[in-house]
Amino acid sequence: MSTSVAEYVAAEREPAREPKTRITGLMVQYYHVCRRELWFMSRDIDIDRETTNIQRGTHVDETSYQGSRKSFQIDGRIQLDVLESGDIMEVKVSSAMEKPARMQLLFYLWYLREVHDIEKDGVLAYPTERRREQVELNTETTAQIEATVEGILDTVGAETPPALEKKSYCDSCLYQDICWM
Ligand code: SF4
């Protein structure tokens, strides 16, 4: 674990904690989609959350597996759904953004373990595709998530956004007007 990640964990474990950067699951997703997008979001640059994709994702999330999961808000950072089996579930509308979704769920598992000493496995679910994937923390995925946390701290702490670089998802990005005006 790098010094910056260890400092972040230590700050989160303090009873009266308020770390300089509050990392959320959405920030982990953004980091793996576009670091420039993460930087905009970290500066509270507002976006229109009424867009169709977000509404659809929320509806699928809210209406799937309702009877078999319970939701918990942890530390104002993460919203967790826990299945009857005890696994942590993350529901996504499609597997098009598979890596960001997996990293978000891994961050939840890592946060629970490092900050609250709770060991859990995860289930990534795509109800519209009738598909599920088991996700767990091991040596490899722990290294991936710690590199992600370090990368988020670096990105958010920078004075300027990462350089503009055209990506396949720029056309559907909520920040495209800022990037490409
Ligand atoms: S428009 Fe493209 S480069 Fe700009 S924030 Fe969105 S994904 Fe990133």
PDB file of C-alpha atoms and ligand atoms in Angstrom:
ATOM      1  CA  MET A   1       0.000   0.000   0.000  1.00  0.00           C
ATOM      2  CA  SER A   2       1.467   3.384  -0.988  1.00  0.00           C
ATOM      3  CA  THR A   3       1.871   6.161   1.574  1.00  0.00           C
ATOM      4  CA  SER A   4      -1.011   8.205   0.141  1.00  0.00           C
ATOM      5  CA  VAL A   5      -3.380   5.203   0.221  1.00  0.00           C
ATOM      6  CA  ALA A   6      -2.273   4.306   3.768  1.00  0.00           C
ATOM      7  CA  GLU A   7      -2.914   7.917   4.842  1.00  0.00           C
ATOM      8  CA  TYR A   8      -6.350   7.823   3.228  1.00  0.00           C
ATOM      9  CA  VAL A   9      -7.242   4.598   5.075  1.00  0.00           C
ATOM     10  CA  ALA A  10      -5.909   5.974   8.376  1.00  0.00           C
ATOM     11  CA  ALA A  11      -8.027   9.141   7.949  1.00  0.00           C
ATOM     12  CA  GLU A  12     -11.129   7.068   7.170  1.00  0.00           C
ATOM     13  CA  ARG A  13     -10.574   4.920  10.274  1.00  0.00           C
ATOM     14  CA  GLU A  14     -10.483   7.946  12.593  1.00  0.00           C
ATOM     15  CA  PRO A  15     -13.755   8.183  14.577  1.00  0.00           C
ATOM     16  CA  ALA A  16     -14.104  11.910  13.825  1.00  0.00           C
ATOM     17  CA  ARG A  17     -12.752  11.510  10.320  1.00  0.00           C
ATOM     18  CA  GLU A  18     -13.021  13.900   7.447  1.00  0.00           C
ATOM     19  CA  PRO A  19     -10.327  12.984   4.930  1.00  0.00           C
ATOM     20  CA  LYS A  20      -9.302  15.641   2.445  1.00  0.00           C
ATOM     21  CA  THR A  21     -10.745  13.580  -0.399  1.00  0.00           C
ATOM     22  CA  ARG A  22     -13.931  11.608   0.185  1.00  0.00           C
ATOM     23  CA  ILE A  23     -13.796   8.807  -2.373  1.00  0.00           C
ATOM     24  CA  THR A  24     -17.184   7.509  -3.528  1.00  0.00           C
ATOM     25  CA  GLY A  25     -18.162   4.574  -5.728  1.00  0.00           C
ATOM     26  CA  LEU A  26     -19.091   6.984  -8.514  1.00  0.00           C
ATOM     27  CA  MET A  27     -15.588   8.483  -8.410  1.00  0.00           C
ATOM     28  CA  VAL A  28     -14.102   4.997  -8.839  1.00  0.00           C
ATOM     29  CA  GLN A  29     -16.312   4.444 -11.886  1.00  0.00           C
ATOM     30  CA  TYR A  30     -15.379   7.806 -13.388  1.00  0.00           C
ATOM     31  CA  TYR A  31     -11.665   7.135 -12.839  1.00  0.00           C
ATOM     32  CA  HIS A  32     -11.927   4.066 -15.054  1.00  0.00           C
ATOM     33  CA  VAL A  33     -14.100   5.750 -17.678  1.00  0.00           C
ATOM     34  CA  CYS A  34     -12.294   9.105 -17.988  1.00  0.00           C
ATOM     35  CA  ARG A  35      -9.971  10.799 -15.505  1.00  0.00           C
ATOM     36  CA  ARG A  36     -10.840  14.200 -16.943  1.00  0.00           C
ATOM     37  CA  GLU A  37     -14.500  13.493 -16.156  1.00  0.00           C
ATOM     38  CA  LEU A  38     -13.485  12.601 -12.584  1.00  0.00           C
ATOM     39  CA  TRP A  39     -11.639  15.894 -12.217  1.00  0.00           C
ATOM     40  CA  PHE A  40     -14.701  17.911 -13.408  1.00  0.00           C
ATOM     41  CA  MET A  41     -16.927  15.995 -11.019  1.00  0.00           C
ATOM     42  CA  SER A  42     -14.544  16.596  -8.106  1.00  0.00           C
ATOM     43  CA  ARG A  43     -14.853  20.361  -8.735  1.00  0.00           C
ATOM     44  CA  ASP A  44     -18.661  20.189  -8.406  1.00  0.00           C
ATOM     45  CA  ILE A  45     -19.139  21.154 -12.034  1.00  0.00           C
ATOM     46  CA  ASP A  46     -22.827  20.420 -12.432  1.00  0.00           C
ATOM     47  CA  ILE A  47     -24.377  18.036 -14.929  1.00  0.00           C
ATOM     48  CA  ASP A  48     -27.922  17.259 -15.998  1.00  0.00           C
ATOM     49  CA  ARG A  49     -28.827  14.092 -14.092  1.00  0.00           C
ATOM     50  CA  GLU A  50     -32.207  13.802 -15.825  1.00  0.00           C
ATOM     51  CA  THR A  51     -30.709  12.261 -18.944  1.00  0.00           C
ATOM     52  CA  THR A  52     -32.228   9.070 -20.264  1.00  0.00           C
ATOM     53  CA  ASN A  53     -29.281   6.790 -19.521  1.00  0.00           C
ATOM     54  CA  ILE A  54     -29.130   7.778 -15.877  1.00  0.00           C
ATOM     55  CA  GLN A  55     -32.893   7.468 -15.437  1.00  0.00           C
ATOM     56  CA  ARG A  56     -32.863   4.005 -17.026  1.00  0.00           C
ATOM     57  CA  GLY A  57     -29.968   2.843 -14.870  1.00  0.00           C
ATOM     58  CA  THR A  58     -31.683   4.052 -11.716  1.00  0.00           C
ATOM     59  CA  HIS A  59     -34.952   2.322 -12.639  1.00  0.00           C
ATOM     60  CA  VAL A  60     -33.255  -1.019 -13.325  1.00  0.00           C
ATOM     61  CA  ASP A  61     -31.304  -0.715 -10.075  1.00  0.00           C
ATOM     62  CA  GLU A  62     -34.396   0.138  -8.027  1.00  0.00           C
ATOM     63  CA  THR A  63     -36.656  -2.564  -9.439  1.00  0.00           C
ATOM     64  CA  SER A  64     -34.327  -5.588  -9.549  1.00  0.00           C
ATOM     65  CA  TYR A  65     -33.937  -8.218  -6.819  1.00  0.00           C
ATOM     66  CA  GLN A  66     -36.024  -6.055  -4.472  1.00  0.00           C
ATOM     67  CA  GLY A  67     -37.134  -8.935  -2.260  1.00  0.00           C
ATOM     68  CA  SER A  68     -33.687 -10.396  -1.697  1.00  0.00           C
ATOM     69  CA  ARG A  69     -31.497  -7.394  -0.868  1.00  0.00           C
ATOM     70  CA  LYS A  70     -31.258  -4.669   1.757  1.00  0.00           C
ATOM     71  CA  SER A  71     -29.670  -1.242   1.194  1.00  0.00           C
ATOM     72  CA  PHE A  72     -27.256   0.490   3.527  1.00  0.00           C
ATOM     73  CA  GLN A  73     -25.615   3.898   3.365  1.00  0.00           C
ATOM     74  CA  ILE A  74     -22.087   3.687   4.820  1.00  0.00           C
ATOM     75  CA  ASP A  75     -20.294   6.815   6.070  1.00  0.00           C
ATOM     76  CA  GLY A  76     -21.974   8.957   3.405  1.00  0.00           C
ATOM     77  CA  ARG A  77     -19.505   7.404   0.934  1.00  0.00           C
ATOM     78  CA  ILE A  78     -21.073   4.271  -0.394  1.00  0.00           C
ATOM     79  CA  GLN A  79     -24.564   2.860  -0.899  1.00  0.00           C
ATOM     80  CA  LEU A  80     -24.481  -0.897  -0.447  1.00  0.00           C
ATOM     81  CA  ASP A  81     -26.997  -3.573  -1.293  1.00  0.00           C
ATOM     82  CA  VAL A  82     -26.524  -6.741   0.742  1.00  0.00           C
ATOM     83  CA  LEU A  83     -28.041 -10.012  -0.456  1.00  0.00           C
ATOM     84  CA  GLU A  84     -29.525 -12.671   1.841  1.00  0.00           C
ATOM     85  CA  SER A  85     -26.314 -14.660   1.257  1.00  0.00           C
ATOM     86  CA  GLY A  86     -24.308 -11.773   2.778  1.00  0.00           C
ATOM     87  CA  ASP A  87     -22.667 -10.885  -0.542  1.00  0.00           C
ATOM     88  CA  ILE A  88     -22.569  -7.232  -1.639  1.00  0.00           C
ATOM     89  CA  MET A  89     -24.545  -6.698  -4.856  1.00  0.00           C
ATOM     90  CA  GLU A  90     -24.055  -4.021  -7.502  1.00  0.00           C
ATOM     91  CA  VAL A  91     -26.745  -3.850 -10.201  1.00  0.00           C
ATOM     92  CA  LYS A  92     -25.927  -2.390 -13.615  1.00  0.00           C
ATOM     93  CA  VAL A  93     -28.124  -1.800 -16.633  1.00  0.00           C
ATOM     94  CA  SER A  94     -25.592  -3.297 -19.062  1.00  0.00           C
ATOM     95  CA  SER A  95     -22.126  -4.805 -19.159  1.00  0.00           C
ATOM     96  CA  ALA A  96     -20.912  -2.190 -21.663  1.00  0.00           C
ATOM     97  CA  MET A  97     -18.849  -0.544 -18.887  1.00  0.00           C
ATOM     98  CA  GLU A  98     -17.781  -3.778 -17.240  1.00  0.00           C
ATOM     99  CA  LYS A  99     -14.417  -2.732 -15.814  1.00  0.00           C
ATOM    100  CA  PRO A 100     -15.631   0.509 -14.150  1.00  0.00           C
ATOM    101  CA  ALA A 101     -18.545  -1.430 -12.608  1.00  0.00           C
ATOM    102  CA  ARG A 102     -16.263  -4.192 -11.309  1.00  0.00           C
ATOM    103  CA  MET A 103     -13.825  -1.667  -9.856  1.00  0.00           C
ATOM    104  CA  GLN A 104     -16.667   0.180  -8.104  1.00  0.00           C
ATOM    105  CA  LEU A 105     -17.786  -3.040  -6.433  1.00  0.00           C
ATOM    106  CA  LEU A 106     -14.202  -3.972  -5.536  1.00  0.00           C
ATOM    107  CA  PHE A 107     -13.798  -0.538  -3.943  1.00  0.00           C
ATOM    108  CA  TYR A 108     -16.830  -1.240  -1.730  1.00  0.00           C
ATOM    109  CA  LEU A 109     -15.363  -4.593  -0.637  1.00  0.00           C
ATOM    110  CA  TRP A 110     -11.951  -3.024  -0.030  1.00  0.00           C
ATOM    111  CA  TYR A 111     -13.430  -0.067   1.901  1.00  0.00           C
ATOM    112  CA  LEU A 112     -15.418  -2.414   4.144  1.00  0.00           C
ATOM    113  CA  ARG A 113     -12.320  -4.511   4.837  1.00  0.00           C
ATOM    114  CA  GLU A 114      -9.774  -1.712   5.311  1.00  0.00           C
ATOM    115  CA  VAL A 115     -11.960   0.816   7.151  1.00  0.00           C
ATOM    116  CA  HIS A 116     -14.466  -1.384   9.012  1.00  0.00           C
ATOM    117  CA  ASP A 117     -12.693  -4.793   9.233  1.00  0.00           C
ATOM    118  CA  ILE A 118     -15.635  -6.467   7.452  1.00  0.00           C
ATOM    119  CA  GLU A 119     -14.803  -9.167   4.883  1.00  0.00           C
ATOM    120  CA  LYS A 120     -17.360  -9.616   2.077  1.00  0.00           C
ATOM    121  CA  ASP A 121     -17.557 -11.002  -1.444  1.00  0.00           C
ATOM    122  CA  GLY A 122     -19.473  -9.280  -4.225  1.00  0.00           C
ATOM    123  CA  VAL A 123     -21.943 -10.031  -7.008  1.00  0.00           C
ATOM    124  CA  LEU A 124     -22.091  -7.858 -10.116  1.00  0.00           C
ATOM    125  CA  ALA A 125     -25.545  -8.262 -11.677  1.00  0.00           C
ATOM    126  CA  TYR A 126     -26.883  -7.335 -15.101  1.00  0.00           C
ATOM    127  CA  PRO A 127     -30.600  -8.183 -14.787  1.00  0.00           C
ATOM    128  CA  THR A 128     -31.501  -7.108 -18.317  1.00  0.00           C
ATOM    129  CA  GLU A 129     -28.829  -9.536 -19.635  1.00  0.00           C
ATOM    130  CA  ARG A 130     -29.709 -12.240 -17.050  1.00  0.00           C
ATOM    131  CA  ARG A 131     -26.047 -12.389 -16.051  1.00  0.00           C
ATOM    132  CA  ARG A 132     -24.142 -12.311 -12.748  1.00  0.00           C
ATOM    133  CA  GLU A 133     -20.441 -12.276 -11.923  1.00  0.00           C
ATOM    134  CA  GLN A 134     -18.787 -13.133  -8.592  1.00  0.00           C
ATOM    135  CA  VAL A 135     -16.224 -10.537  -7.479  1.00  0.00           C
ATOM    136  CA  GLU A 136     -13.734 -10.954  -4.654  1.00  0.00           C
ATOM    137  CA  LEU A 137     -10.704  -9.281  -3.140  1.00  0.00           C
ATOM    138  CA  ASN A 138      -7.500 -11.241  -3.666  1.00  0.00           C
ATOM    139  CA  THR A 139      -3.889 -10.166  -4.070  1.00  0.00           C
ATOM    140  CA  GLU A 140      -4.433  -9.071  -7.666  1.00  0.00           C
ATOM    141  CA  THR A 141      -7.732  -7.208  -7.205  1.00  0.00           C
ATOM    142  CA  THR A 142      -6.509  -5.576  -3.985  1.00  0.00           C
ATOM    143  CA  ALA A 143      -3.491  -4.210  -5.892  1.00  0.00           C
ATOM    144  CA  GLN A 144      -5.839  -2.965  -8.644  1.00  0.00           C
ATOM    145  CA  ILE A 145      -8.102  -1.123  -6.226  1.00  0.00           C
ATOM    146  CA  GLU A 146      -5.210   0.399  -4.278  1.00  0.00           C
ATOM    147  CA  ALA A 147      -3.703   1.676  -7.540  1.00  0.00           C
ATOM    148  CA  THR A 148      -7.154   3.118  -8.328  1.00  0.00           C
ATOM    149  CA  VAL A 149      -7.405   4.892  -4.961  1.00  0.00           C
ATOM    150  CA  GLU A 150      -3.912   6.316  -5.437  1.00  0.00           C
ATOM    151  CA  GLY A 151      -4.807   7.430  -8.975  1.00  0.00           C
ATOM    152  CA  ILE A 152      -8.002   9.123  -7.774  1.00  0.00           C
ATOM    153  CA  LEU A 153      -6.116  11.006  -5.059  1.00  0.00           C
ATOM    154  CA  ASP A 154      -3.559  12.178  -7.650  1.00  0.00           C
ATOM    155  CA  THR A 155      -6.209  13.182 -10.225  1.00  0.00           C
ATOM    156  CA  VAL A 156      -8.455  15.040  -7.803  1.00  0.00           C
ATOM    157  CA  GLY A 157      -5.477  16.741  -6.151  1.00  0.00           C
ATOM    158  CA  ALA A 158      -4.169  18.148  -9.445  1.00  0.00           C
ATOM    159  CA  GLU A 159      -4.589  21.876 -10.167  1.00  0.00           C
ATOM    160  CA  THR A 160      -5.749  21.285 -13.729  1.00  0.00           C
ATOM    161  CA  PRO A 161      -7.777  18.514 -15.435  1.00  0.00           C
ATOM    162  CA  PRO A 162      -5.979  15.695 -17.280  1.00  0.00           C
ATOM    163  CA  ALA A 163      -5.326  16.516 -20.940  1.00  0.00           C
ATOM    164  CA  LEU A 164      -8.208  16.259 -23.378  1.00  0.00           C
ATOM    165  CA  GLU A 165      -8.203  13.020 -25.303  1.00  0.00           C
ATOM    166  CA  LYS A 166     -11.024  11.803 -27.562  1.00  0.00           C
ATOM    167  CA  LYS A 167     -12.663   8.620 -26.297  1.00  0.00           C
ATOM    168  CA  SER A 168     -15.341   6.365 -27.738  1.00  0.00           C
ATOM    169  CA  TYR A 169     -17.796   7.433 -25.030  1.00  0.00           C
ATOM    170  CA  CYS A 170     -17.264  11.219 -25.366  1.00  0.00           C
ATOM    171  CA  ASP A 171     -20.444  11.447 -27.468  1.00  0.00           C
ATOM    172  CA  SER A 172     -22.574  10.223 -24.575  1.00  0.00           C
ATOM    173  CA  CYS A 173     -20.602  12.011 -21.845  1.00  0.00           C
ATOM    174  CA  LEU A 174     -22.357  14.545 -19.670  1.00  0.00           C
ATOM    175  CA  TYR A 175     -19.309  16.844 -19.817  1.00  0.00           C
ATOM    176  CA  GLN A 176     -18.888  16.869 -23.597  1.00  0.00           C
ATOM    177  CA  ASP A 177     -20.030  20.504 -23.909  1.00  0.00           C
ATOM    178  CA  ILE A 178     -17.232  21.564 -21.574  1.00  0.00           C
ATOM    179  CA  CYS A 179     -14.593  19.437 -23.302  1.00  0.00           C
ATOM    180  CA  TRP A 180     -15.422  20.013 -26.922  1.00  0.00           C
ATOM    181  CA  MET A 181     -16.902  23.527 -27.102  1.00  0.00           C
TER     182      MET A 181
HETATM  183  S1  SF4 B   1     -16.204  14.441 -23.141  1.00  0.00           S
HETATM  184 FE1  SF4 B   1     -14.706  12.751 -23.309  1.00  0.00          FE
HETATM  185  S2  SF4 B   1     -12.752  13.606 -22.558  1.00  0.00           S
HETATM  186 FE2  SF4 B   1     -14.425  14.976 -21.864  1.00  0.00          FE
HETATM  187  S3  SF4 B   1     -14.918  14.300 -19.801  1.00  0.00           S
HETATM  188 FE3  SF4 B   1     -16.307  13.245 -21.220  1.00  0.00          FE
HETATM  189  S4  SF4 B   1     -15.338  11.270 -21.729  1.00  0.00           S
HETATM  190 FE4  SF4 B   1     -13.781  12.615 -20.801  1.00  0.00          FE
END
